[in-house]
Every structure is written in structure tokens, then in C-alpha cells.
XYZ file of C-alpha atoms in Angstrom:
640
model
C 0.000 0.000 0.000
C 1.292 3.467 -0.848
C 2.547 5.552 2.058
C 0.957 8.970 2.323
C 3.480 11.786 2.715
C 2.988 15.545 2.517
C 5.154 18.622 2.811
C 3.694 19.202 6.284
C 4.856 15.730 7.346
C 8.361 16.398 6.062
C 8.665 19.746 7.814
C 7.245 18.288 11.037
C 9.955 15.630 11.115
C 12.922 17.471 9.552
C 12.187 21.018 10.768
C 11.707 24.255 8.871
C 15.303 24.759 7.743
C 14.900 22.658 4.580
C 14.602 24.529 1.290
C 11.304 24.377 -0.601
C 12.729 22.347 -3.510
C 14.364 19.875 -1.097
C 11.028 19.383 0.719
C 9.282 18.799 -2.612
C 11.897 16.214 -3.601
C 11.451 14.459 -0.238
C 7.711 14.214 -0.882
C 8.417 12.856 -4.373
C 10.817 10.195 -3.073
C 8.458 9.177 -0.283
C 5.534 8.796 -2.661
C 7.565 6.883 -5.259
C 9.110 4.369 -2.866
C 6.213 4.206 -0.352
C 8.332 5.686 2.460
C 6.739 7.708 5.270
C 8.266 10.930 6.573
C 9.425 9.176 9.767
C 11.104 6.361 7.829
C 12.721 8.871 5.507
C 14.122 10.735 8.510
C 15.487 7.468 9.928
C 17.198 6.694 6.619
C 18.626 10.209 6.598
C 20.085 9.734 10.080
C 21.730 6.481 9.016
C 23.068 8.202 5.900
C 24.427 11.107 7.982
C 26.210 8.743 10.369
C 27.763 6.774 7.502
C 28.957 10.010 5.856
C 30.294 11.496 9.113
C 27.960 14.476 8.845
C 27.508 16.708 11.873
C 24.162 17.457 13.483
C 24.336 20.999 12.080
C 24.484 19.816 8.457
C 21.269 20.469 6.526
C 20.078 18.134 3.775
C 21.024 19.359 0.300
C 20.219 18.147 -3.209
C 23.508 16.219 -3.408
C 22.736 14.464 -0.120
C 19.212 13.715 -1.283
C 20.391 12.234 -4.574
C 22.727 9.809 -2.757
C 19.952 8.927 -0.333
C 17.544 8.311 -3.212
C 19.951 5.874 -4.845
C 20.291 3.847 -1.657
C 16.499 3.783 -1.189
C 16.100 2.712 -4.817
C 18.556 -0.164 -4.364
C 16.724 -1.325 -1.247
C 13.355 -1.027 -2.997
C 14.611 -3.027 -5.994
C 15.890 -5.857 -3.788
C 12.557 -6.094 -1.979
C 10.650 -6.136 -5.265
C 12.771 -8.932 -6.732
C 12.561 -10.961 -3.514
C 8.771 -10.628 -3.470
C 8.526 -11.797 -7.084
C 10.811 -14.776 -6.520
C 8.712 -15.795 -3.520
C 5.498 -15.432 -5.505
C 6.767 -17.578 -8.366
C 8.662 -20.089 -6.196
C 9.196 -23.411 -7.962
C 7.584 -26.365 -6.110
C 9.984 -28.588 -4.184
C 10.221 -32.288 -5.195
C 7.882 -33.206 -2.326
C 5.262 -30.972 -3.841
C 5.417 -32.500 -7.328
C 2.603 -34.859 -6.427
C 0.278 -31.924 -6.529
C 0.941 -31.756 -10.254
C 0.269 -35.450 -10.977
C -3.409 -35.657 -11.968
C -2.722 -34.120 -15.369
C -5.576 -35.916 -17.076
C -8.163 -34.665 -14.665
C -6.747 -31.161 -14.425
C -6.191 -28.966 -17.463
C -2.542 -28.338 -18.137
C -2.967 -24.613 -17.779
C -4.306 -25.060 -14.242
C -1.040 -26.628 -13.091
C 0.960 -23.542 -13.953
C 0.888 -20.048 -12.477
C -1.295 -17.684 -14.450
C 0.996 -15.620 -16.681
C 0.822 -11.876 -16.195
C 2.535 -8.934 -17.816
C 4.994 -8.771 -14.889
C 5.889 -12.457 -14.424
C 9.630 -13.044 -14.143
C 11.171 -16.498 -14.735
C 14.858 -17.221 -14.407
C 16.601 -19.968 -16.366
C 17.270 -22.324 -13.440
C 13.650 -22.200 -12.268
C 12.384 -22.950 -15.753
C 14.720 -25.924 -16.177
C 13.731 -27.365 -12.792
C 10.030 -26.870 -13.484
C 10.365 -28.403 -16.949
C 12.072 -31.511 -15.485
C 9.387 -31.951 -12.848
C 6.588 -31.625 -15.398
C 8.277 -34.103 -17.745
C 8.539 -36.680 -14.961
C 4.859 -36.205 -14.097
C 3.759 -36.629 -17.710
C 5.954 -39.727 -18.172
C 4.084 -41.455 -15.351
C 0.759 -41.158 -17.214
C -0.443 -43.764 -19.676
C -1.299 -41.123 -22.245
C 0.664 -38.024 -21.386
C -1.083 -34.775 -22.188
C 0.541 -31.713 -23.654
C 1.599 -29.088 -21.129
C 1.988 -25.577 -22.490
C 4.740 -23.338 -21.244
C 3.512 -19.975 -19.945
C 3.617 -17.177 -22.465
C 6.113 -15.218 -20.394
C 8.382 -18.278 -20.192
C 8.808 -18.725 -23.931
C 12.373 -18.517 -25.210
C 13.618 -14.970 -25.462
C 13.059 -13.420 -28.835
C 16.295 -11.483 -28.407
C 17.831 -14.209 -30.566
C 16.131 -12.546 -33.515
C 18.624 -9.714 -33.280
C 21.581 -12.083 -32.952
C 20.362 -14.095 -35.942
C 19.474 -11.095 -38.105
C 20.411 -11.483 -41.779
C 22.435 -9.106 -43.921
C 24.397 -7.535 -41.077
C 26.942 -5.099 -42.492
C 25.139 -4.969 -45.835
C 25.266 -1.599 -47.596
C 21.646 -0.782 -48.410
C 22.200 2.617 -50.054
C 25.378 4.216 -51.357
C 25.599 7.839 -52.527
C 28.543 9.191 -54.556
C 30.111 5.789 -55.011
C 33.044 7.294 -56.938
C 34.371 8.796 -53.704
C 36.413 6.788 -51.173
C 34.549 5.572 -48.099
C 35.670 5.655 -44.471
C 34.441 2.049 -44.218
C 37.112 0.799 -46.621
C 39.921 3.273 -45.893
C 42.314 2.541 -43.012
C 41.216 4.325 -39.815
C 43.174 7.512 -39.068
C 46.001 7.215 -36.579
C 45.051 10.441 -34.803
C 41.936 12.596 -34.900
C 41.533 16.328 -34.406
C 38.797 16.106 -31.768
C 39.199 19.796 -30.946
C 38.483 20.650 -34.564
C 35.390 18.459 -34.463
C 34.217 20.318 -31.371
C 34.486 23.696 -33.086
C 32.475 22.417 -36.043
C 29.678 21.484 -33.632
C 29.159 25.064 -32.438
C 25.472 25.894 -32.645
C 24.148 28.560 -34.994
C 22.768 31.563 -33.037
C 19.165 31.220 -31.874
C 19.401 27.422 -32.010
C 20.462 26.837 -28.416
C 17.403 25.755 -26.402
C 17.819 26.575 -22.737
C 15.838 24.787 -19.986
C 12.424 26.387 -19.517
C 9.058 25.969 -17.859
C 6.343 24.797 -20.189
C 2.528 24.721 -19.896
C 2.572 28.244 -18.447
C 1.751 30.042 -21.697
C -1.523 31.885 -22.152
C -3.794 31.265 -25.121
C -3.883 34.943 -26.094
C -0.091 35.162 -26.067
C 0.224 32.082 -28.268
C -2.360 33.551 -30.643
C -0.328 36.748 -30.930
C 2.824 34.765 -31.690
C 1.087 32.828 -34.443
C -0.237 36.110 -35.839
C 3.250 37.654 -35.822
C 4.478 34.528 -37.626
C 2.002 35.194 -40.447
C 3.018 38.860 -40.640
C 6.642 37.825 -41.122
C 5.679 35.496 -43.951
C 3.633 38.220 -45.618
C 6.726 40.412 -45.884
C 8.778 37.465 -47.131
C 6.269 36.802 -49.917
C 6.227 40.493 -50.893
C 10.024 40.397 -51.206
C 10.102 37.121 -53.134
C 7.278 38.034 -55.534
C 7.400 41.694 -56.689
C 4.043 41.273 -58.457
C 2.331 41.088 -55.044
C 1.660 44.785 -54.565
C -1.277 44.363 -52.218
C -2.747 41.548 -50.140
C -6.489 41.019 -49.856
C -8.954 39.387 -47.521
C -9.878 35.996 -49.068
C -13.408 36.153 -47.613
C -14.306 39.343 -49.524
C -16.083 38.910 -52.895
C -13.688 39.592 -55.774
C -14.254 39.200 -59.499
C -10.667 40.030 -60.385
C -7.638 38.035 -59.305
C -6.111 38.968 -55.949
C -3.258 37.705 -53.768
C -3.807 36.364 -50.262
C -1.366 34.962 -47.678
C -2.412 32.616 -44.907
C -2.063 29.303 -43.142
C -3.559 26.096 -44.534
C -6.057 24.604 -42.077
C -8.395 21.611 -42.147
C -12.020 22.783 -41.904
C -13.026 20.397 -39.110
C -10.804 18.819 -36.487
C -10.187 15.166 -37.209
C -11.379 15.450 -40.798
C -9.272 13.827 -43.470
C -7.058 16.127 -45.539
C -8.895 16.437 -48.861
C -9.264 19.330 -51.323
C -12.817 19.991 -50.098
C -11.726 20.174 -46.449
C -9.079 22.910 -46.828
C -9.490 26.488 -45.621
C -7.056 29.385 -45.402
C -6.588 31.312 -42.168
C -5.354 34.903 -42.383
C -3.752 37.191 -39.833
C -5.730 39.458 -37.525
C -5.345 42.428 -39.851
C -7.794 40.514 -42.059
C -9.959 39.638 -39.020
C -8.322 36.209 -38.778
C -11.025 34.750 -41.002
C -11.065 31.186 -42.284
C -12.203 30.917 -45.867
C -12.955 27.633 -47.673
C -10.751 26.903 -50.677
C -11.777 25.659 -54.083
C -8.732 24.197 -55.841
C -8.755 24.398 -59.600
C -8.374 21.001 -61.260
C -5.827 22.530 -63.636
C -3.410 23.205 -60.789
C -0.140 21.266 -61.072
C 0.695 18.620 -58.506
C 1.522 20.280 -55.224
C 1.989 19.617 -51.539
C -0.364 21.141 -48.960
C -0.532 20.287 -45.276
C -2.049 21.855 -42.124
C 0.056 24.719 -40.826
C 1.709 25.469 -44.159
C 1.921 29.199 -44.974
C 1.343 29.928 -48.663
C 0.382 32.753 -50.977
C -2.616 32.115 -53.225
C -3.698 33.842 -56.419
C -7.375 33.594 -57.295
C -10.884 34.979 -56.949
C -13.931 34.768 -54.673
C -16.866 35.284 -57.089
C -19.740 34.837 -54.610
C -17.936 35.533 -51.323
C -18.410 31.878 -50.306
C -15.097 30.243 -51.266
C -11.735 31.353 -52.593
C -11.044 29.824 -56.033
C -7.332 29.078 -56.232
C -5.738 29.444 -59.663
C -2.122 29.552 -58.524
C -0.189 28.483 -55.425
C 2.968 30.420 -54.594
C 5.615 28.901 -52.344
C 8.333 30.721 -50.486
C 11.788 30.340 -52.058
C 14.361 28.497 -49.999
C 16.883 30.349 -47.889
C 20.288 30.915 -49.441
C 22.702 28.073 -48.728
C 25.783 28.992 -46.698
C 28.914 30.280 -48.409
C 32.451 30.773 -47.086
C 35.484 32.733 -48.246
C 37.995 30.550 -50.044
C 40.920 31.853 -47.966
C 39.086 30.870 -44.788
C 38.497 27.375 -46.147
C 42.200 27.035 -46.886
C 42.900 27.473 -43.170
C 40.812 24.449 -42.196
C 42.797 21.467 -40.949
C 41.108 18.899 -43.272
C 41.978 21.050 -46.310
C 45.581 21.556 -45.220
C 46.085 17.861 -44.512
C 43.741 16.645 -47.272
C 42.014 14.394 -44.710
C 38.374 13.280 -45.154
C 36.078 13.779 -42.169
C 33.855 10.868 -41.172
C 30.611 10.785 -39.225
C 28.532 7.906 -37.892
C 24.832 8.805 -37.585
C 22.415 6.578 -35.677
C 18.812 7.122 -34.595
C 16.817 5.359 -31.890
C 15.359 3.202 -30.628
C 18.538 1.405 -29.542
C 17.023 -1.829 -28.269
C 14.604 -4.313 -29.746
C 10.958 -4.428 -28.708
C 11.223 -7.800 -26.950
C 13.859 -6.876 -24.352
C 15.856 -4.075 -22.764
C 19.275 -5.610 -23.310
C 20.378 -2.876 -25.730
C 22.237 -5.383 -27.884
C 22.805 -2.901 -30.765
C 24.840 -0.658 -28.440
C 27.620 -3.255 -28.308
C 27.687 -3.345 -32.104
C 27.808 0.462 -32.290
C 30.729 0.460 -29.854
C 32.541 -2.102 -32.016
C 31.989 0.044 -35.118
C 33.439 3.073 -33.350
C 36.564 1.168 -32.308
C 37.036 -0.328 -35.765
C 36.446 2.664 -38.060
C 37.262 5.533 -35.645
C 34.848 8.170 -37.041
C 35.551 11.816 -36.199
C 31.980 12.401 -34.977
C 29.371 9.962 -33.671
C 25.941 11.596 -33.824
C 23.299 9.714 -31.822
C 19.666 10.792 -32.096
C 17.029 9.699 -29.585
C 14.954 8.100 -28.300
C 17.424 6.320 -26.037
C 14.849 5.135 -23.481
C 11.718 5.001 -25.616
C 8.486 5.509 -23.650
C 6.674 3.452 -26.314
C 8.753 0.342 -25.689
C 6.331 -2.481 -24.734
C 8.154 -3.341 -21.509
C 8.404 0.281 -20.421
C 4.776 0.946 -21.328
C 3.716 -1.956 -19.076
C 6.080 -0.893 -16.305
C 7.876 -4.240 -16.578
C 11.214 -2.850 -15.415
C 13.068 -2.851 -12.110
C 15.459 0.058 -12.742
C 14.870 3.729 -13.258
C 15.041 5.151 -16.806
C 17.975 7.375 -15.800
C 19.981 4.345 -14.721
C 18.952 2.452 -17.841
C 20.247 5.277 -20.019
C 23.558 5.643 -18.196
C 24.297 1.928 -17.712
C 23.110 0.531 -21.057
C 23.678 3.440 -23.479
C 25.917 6.251 -22.289
C 28.651 4.426 -20.391
C 29.450 1.765 -23.049
C 29.577 4.335 -25.843
C 31.662 6.809 -23.857
C 34.213 4.077 -23.149
C 34.273 3.079 -26.830
C 34.637 6.673 -28.096
C 37.149 7.866 -25.487
C 40.113 9.365 -27.346
C 38.714 8.071 -30.646
C 35.591 10.020 -31.631
C 33.584 13.051 -30.587
C 30.344 11.704 -29.113
C 27.247 13.865 -29.715
C 23.730 13.145 -28.423
C 20.391 14.714 -29.361
C 17.317 13.863 -27.242
C 13.815 12.887 -28.320
C 10.473 13.838 -26.840
C 9.900 10.098 -26.397
C 12.909 9.797 -24.077
C 11.493 8.618 -20.762
C 14.529 9.839 -18.818
C 14.383 13.412 -20.165
C 12.551 16.084 -18.210
C 11.279 17.997 -21.238
C 8.583 16.393 -23.390
C 7.747 19.355 -25.635
C 9.342 20.306 -28.919
C 11.884 21.984 -29.102
C 13.896 20.312 -26.360
C 16.873 21.452 -24.303
C 19.883 19.130 -24.352
C 20.152 16.142 -22.072
C 22.031 16.926 -18.838
C 25.767 16.512 -19.387
C 27.198 14.047 -16.838
C 30.239 15.150 -14.903
C 33.604 13.832 -16.025
C 32.255 12.353 -19.270
C 33.415 13.521 -22.698
C 30.135 13.864 -24.590
C 28.506 16.829 -26.320
C 24.785 17.254 -25.650
C 22.862 19.201 -28.319
C 19.244 20.398 -28.284
C 16.496 18.938 -30.425
C 16.512 20.283 -33.102
C 19.941 21.790 -33.683
C 21.971 23.439 -36.440
C 25.754 23.616 -36.345
C 28.362 25.800 -37.954
C 31.234 24.797 -40.183
C 29.855 22.553 -42.881
C 26.336 23.552 -41.961
C 24.275 20.570 -40.903
C 20.956 20.376 -39.123
C 19.410 17.467 -37.305
C 16.126 16.670 -35.665
C 15.344 13.608 -33.643
C 12.992 11.911 -36.068
C 10.755 9.815 -33.835
C 10.291 12.840 -31.665
C 7.771 14.170 -34.104
C 6.030 12.946 -37.207
C 6.466 16.127 -39.189
C 8.523 14.348 -41.841
C 5.964 11.544 -42.102
C 2.899 13.767 -41.821
C 3.986 16.326 -44.394
C 4.486 13.657 -47.027
C 0.830 12.614 -46.789
C -0.459 16.090 -47.636
C 0.200 15.986 -51.373
C -2.624 17.367 -53.504
C -3.797 16.779 -56.154
C -2.749 13.156 -56.504
C -1.630 12.004 -59.908
C -0.440 8.667 -61.283
C 3.344 8.167 -61.007
C 5.281 9.536 -63.914
C 2.811 12.310 -64.740
C 5.052 15.315 -64.236
C 6.371 14.307 -60.790
C 9.989 15.476 -60.488
C 10.469 14.560 -56.824
C 9.158 11.625 -54.863
C 7.165 12.097 -51.693
C 10.143 11.777 -49.366
C 12.067 14.517 -51.152
C 8.952 16.696 -51.321
C 8.334 16.336 -47.599
C 11.923 17.339 -46.832
C 11.632 20.267 -49.192
C 8.516 21.390 -47.309
C 10.643 21.592 -44.166
C 13.209 23.742 -46.005
C 10.596 25.905 -47.685
C 8.689 26.656 -44.492
C 12.032 27.358 -42.795
C 11.000 25.329 -39.777
C 11.864 21.921 -38.388
C 8.186 21.479 -37.551
C 5.831 23.343 -39.916
C 2.790 21.167 -39.089
C 0.105 22.932 -37.072
C -1.635 21.435 -35.207
C 0.590 18.398 -34.607
C -0.858 14.979 -35.507
C -2.537 12.966 -32.790
C -0.379 10.880 -30.443
C 2.664 13.070 -31.069
C 4.528 15.391 -28.765
C 3.163 18.916 -28.261
C 4.973 21.780 -29.948
C 5.802 24.751 -27.741
C 4.785 27.655 -29.990
C 6.222 30.117 -27.482
C 9.639 28.853 -28.541
C 8.993 28.546 -32.252
C 12.102 30.642 -32.899
C 14.257 27.643 -31.965
C 12.486 25.625 -34.673
C 13.408 28.052 -37.450
C 16.081 27.299 -40.014
C 18.573 30.177 -40.207
C 20.104 28.970 -43.481
C 19.483 26.184 -45.932
C 21.800 23.519 -44.484
C 24.408 21.634 -46.460
C 23.438 18.444 -44.639
C 19.901 17.822 -43.373
C 19.530 14.807 -41.073
C 15.884 13.851 -40.604
C 15.361 10.387 -39.104
C 11.938 9.004 -39.781
C 9.753 5.929 -39.610
C 10.007 5.947 -43.382
C 12.571 3.849 -45.197
C 16.163 5.074 -44.993
C 17.256 7.291 -47.884
C 19.901 9.708 -49.183
C 18.945 12.464 -51.638
C 20.380 15.694 -52.988
C 17.661 18.356 -52.858
C 18.061 21.343 -55.203
C 17.877 24.712 -53.513
C 16.353 26.386 -56.563
C 12.863 25.720 -57.938
C 11.307 22.261 -57.629
C 11.805 21.426 -61.319
C 15.561 21.867 -61.173
C 18.016 19.075 -60.819
C 20.590 18.728 -58.097
C 23.445 19.164 -60.608
C 24.585 22.436 -59.013
C 26.838 23.466 -56.154
C 23.782 24.731 -54.230
C 21.968 21.705 -52.906
C 21.059 20.173 -49.568
C 22.020 16.583 -48.854
C 19.118 14.824 -47.108
C 19.982 11.802 -44.961
C 17.458 9.568 -43.235
C 19.620 6.962 -41.441
C 16.695 4.740 -40.464
C 16.522 3.196 -37.001
C 19.148 1.193 -35.141
C 16.511 -1.297 -33.982
C 13.375 -2.068 -35.948
C 10.955 -4.249 -34.018
C 12.702 -7.371 -32.760
C 15.523 -7.122 -35.307
C 18.292 -4.767 -36.278
C 18.051 -1.660 -38.422
C 20.483 0.663 -40.144
C 22.982 3.456 -39.494
C 24.495 6.059 -41.827
C 28.182 6.579 -42.531
C 29.066 9.995 -43.967
C 32.531 10.671 -45.389
C 33.030 14.355 -46.283
C 36.074 14.912 -48.463
C 37.896 18.256 -48.198
C 37.787 21.052 -50.739
C 40.313 20.932 -53.541
C 42.992 23.357 -52.381
C 43.954 24.190 -55.970
C 40.391 25.309 -56.718
C 40.277 27.468 -53.586
C 43.593 29.139 -54.415
C 42.307 29.868 -57.891
C 39.256 31.599 -56.402
C 41.457 33.724 -54.142
C 43.740 34.719 -57.017
C 40.810 35.546 -59.303
C 39.141 37.688 -56.625
C 42.355 39.615 -56.024
C 42.840 40.142 -59.756
C 39.282 41.400 -60.286
C 39.190 43.304 -57.021
C 35.881 41.623 -56.273
C 35.829 40.249 -52.741
C 32.398 38.666 -53.268
C 33.838 36.411 -55.975
C 35.923 34.693 -53.316
C 32.854 33.224 -51.583
C 31.861 29.732 -52.645
C 29.110 27.240 -51.884
C 30.169 24.306 -49.771
C 28.933 21.723 -52.264
C 28.762 18.979 -49.644
C 26.464 16.871 -51.850
C 29.385 16.610 -54.297
C 32.092 15.955 -51.709
C 30.287 13.523 -49.399
C 29.918 9.803 -49.708
C 26.972 8.451 -47.723
C 26.282 4.794 -47.015
C 23.284 3.343 -45.219
C 24.527 0.130 -43.619
C 22.786 -2.661 -41.727
C 23.812 -2.689 -38.081
């Protein structure tokens, strides 16, 4: 039975000198472990004696954390002992109780399986022997079924997975790969650290959520539309004036607004779309009538677009043209600055291992793929190891049922962080990005602050999402949200394959992310996904079109070069974004995939030529060049 504990109880026993947050943590610990205030005080006294604390010492957070760990260990031992006693295997003298197998159904001789039954190997072997002896004594032995929870572990599916190490996708096969080249003798880890510096406005600090007011959020969404209105005016000079789409108009007018589904829960169809304008146009929602002559396009809830059309009867806006916002300019760098980079000077390719969660199979919490990831790090010695959550997935069947005897924090540190830190120590720069499905992370809204950095451990914690300097790359923890998956389903109108489609749905969905200049342009989010904190939408914005866009997804792994010009262009330019979806490390009860990225340095001769030409022409702007990562990077999606 749960012990009742309140702040009043804690202060009555401990006194009034405890800080408010320490009292609250005491109440939390007492409620979690069923410990009363008196028992908690007794445990504190024992702790103080063991630590040689004086009577004047007041409990602090550090003391409380140590005390919590000892209480957790004691609680775990009691829980395991209680389970072992409940599922105690009958002694040989008790086997007679199992003999009348013909008269008693086989299932009645076994304990009723539950979601939390625990069977160890020795108990199962002893019970199996006893049951075999009982059945052998019968003239016609009946079949005895093993309890569902006692079936052989399906973890063998991961060990027996086929095609391990198989290269599923290879991009730029003419370039050398870090998988076949000898591992570097020494790595510039300091240089890797500088390349991971976040772009301004991308650092998400810890914050309090669920304190925002509806009116304030409405004003932020309205300001968001006003910004897009100015962007459309700049991108399309023909837009001299914007109109209210609800007003009757016989002549063609331009309107800017957010795509919305008419009724909540209604399927996204052409007849269900409305456009929502800013408050300067009374914030009206006007039904849309999409012309059948419109080319294939992609529309989804929350998308901000400019429309050209009419409203003949004042009932619906007839769309004759859909205008999309051009992509942001890709990053450029001066050639003389590129010549100073260590990889260019030494002509050394930079390698990156990218993996996305979950990191254990659905039938156990053994985290078997982590050992394989550690082996890959030791073998190939990548410069950067980028790990995207979830690390402790709250949707894992065992975690969802509560069938676990350790805390998620301990599971993360013992099964994920510690083995990888040991493997990457002195070899690779370890980088982690959380997910809103991480059970051990305090923040469950998007965007997310970084995971807490453990003391004395060499690991870089980045927020979700994040964009880094250097060779500009952006990442978002894919299973954290279903923006990538949801945006791909909003294509309208649908046409048969091959009828003018220049990009498949995956590339179009990624382009929607770039076009809307946001890691999460969907609004509202799909059901059963993490809430988006609109008060911090600035951290979701893309500052530049990245050279490398890492978007893990439930979709099949892929690598694509996305043009940064119009949608009908090819990627045969130096201005393109390289999209990488590494897949998942664990898929169901089997293994998944990881991505290996080998970025080759700029050609120093080409850079020197740019510098010389700029000095000759006296044009400093001519010295700036696109990074062209999609030309210099080899990407391989490999089975774990």
C-alpha cells in the first residue's frame, strides 16, 4: 500500500530549515518508494552517520540524490525478492500436486501468466524436469503448455538477423569511403568540437512549459504570419497588395495565410481545406476551391502559402495559382578561410557515424545494438558519432507496461551512455540529441533542451533540433515528431506516377521543411505526437538552408540531394542540400540501419584559384563559394 506523505509531514519531522525544492523532492521520493516521513528521517540519520555528517548539516540536493539511490537499491531488492517468492518453484515433495494431469487442465497446473511475471533460467529448467517426470508417469501423457512469459527470449532474432553489415544505399560511389579506408592514426577532436558550435538562436535553454496563455500564443502565431507576408512580398514583386480571401472579388487577388483543415479530425482532402489569415484581415477562415488545372503540389495543415485567385460569390476562394516561399540561401564561405581548415591543409576526409533510436529491440531491454555500435566506433574511428534519440523510448512495450526494475535514468547511463563513452574515449567526438519520447528526459515538448551533461564524461549534448556551424548541418530527432511523415501525406492533387512528378514524396516532404524554414511546420501536430511549444517557435526556425539535413523518420532510410532552386531543377549544381534519413538502429525485434558519412575536403587548388581571381578582379564577393557537400560527401546506409 502506498505511504501517504505531505510537505507538512516532512517539515514536522525534519524542521523548517529545509529549502522548498528539497522538501518537494522528499515528498516525491516518499511517494515513489512508499516511504513515510518518519522512515525517511530514519534513513537520513543512518546516511548522515555513515557520511560522518555533523548534526548541524542540513540536507542538500547532493545528499538527497545519494539517499535516493540507496532507497532505490533497497526497494529493488525487496521487489525482486517478493517476485521470486510469488513464483517459487515447487519442491520435489510438492510435485505430487501436479500429478493428476488428465483430470486437471494443463494450464491449471501452472501459475497464471501476467505482464509482470519473471522467470529465471534455473527455475524454468527445474520446473520443466518436474513436469516431464509427471507426464511420463501417465499412460497417455497430455501436452503441457509453457507460460507465455516463459517462452524462449526473442532477443535471438537480433543475434540471428540477416544481412548484417550490408550496404543498403550508397551515394557518390566514386568517392572513397571511411568504411574501406584505413582508420586515421590520430583525430583532431578539438576541430570536431568547433564544427559542432550551434548557430545563433538554435540553443534551447531549460524552460518551464505549460505556463503560456492562449492569447499570447495567438499573438505569436499572428506575428508569424506577418513575417511570412513580408517574405512573400520580397520574393514576388508582383504582389503589390494583399487582400482578404473572404471578400467577394471578381478580379484576381493575392492572399497569404495558413492552410487549415475545416473540421478537427477530418481527413485532408481538397474539399476540407481552408485558409486562415492574420488578424489584420480579421483572422477569417475561408474555404478553398482548388482548380483542377493546378499542377501537382503539396499542402498540409500549418503550411503558410500565398494564393492567387478569386472569390466570385464571397463563399469560397477559387485558387488558380499556389505560390511557395523560395528556400533560404545556402551557406557560403570565403575561399581563404576554407584554406585554413585542418582537413583542407592535410587533405584528410572527415567521417561521421549517424544513428537514430530506438537502440534496443521491442522484446527486451538488453540494448544489444549498443555493443555493435561500440565495435563500429573502435574499428572505423569516425571523427563524430551523432546519436539521435529516443534512447529510453516511452513506447517500448516493456516500459509501457512498467515491466522494469530500474529507473530510466539508470537504464540510459548503464546501457547506453557508459558503453559508448568508453568506446569513443580518445577516438571520436560523441554527440547526443534527445527525443520527446525519451522517458529519462525532463522535457517532453518540442523543441527540447539538451540532455544533462554528466560530470567527467566527454560527450557533447545538443538540443532537439539543432543546427551547427562549419559545414552547416541540421538534425532533428525523427521519432520525436512525425512532421517528416505527416507532411508527405499532404500531397494534392494526386496524380499517377510519372505524370510530371519530379520529386518523390520523401524529397517533397523534406523540401517542405526547407521551404517553411521550420523543423516542424505542421500545425496542429498529428494525434499521439509530442506537443509543440509555440512560445519557442524561434528555436524551430532554419537560419540557413543547411548543407546536410539529417531527418530520421519511420520511413525507409534514404539519401537524396535536394536542389535549392525551384522544384523542377536538378541537383546538378553546387547549391543543394544533402538529405539523410539513417533509419533506425533497432526495428521491431531485429536490427536496423545506421548512416556513414565521409566528407572529403575542398580541392585546395580550386580554392587558391578563387582567391587569385578575386584579387585580380578586385571583387571580394567572388571569393565566396558554396560548400557543395552533396558533391564531396559519400553516404552509405549500412545494416547494423
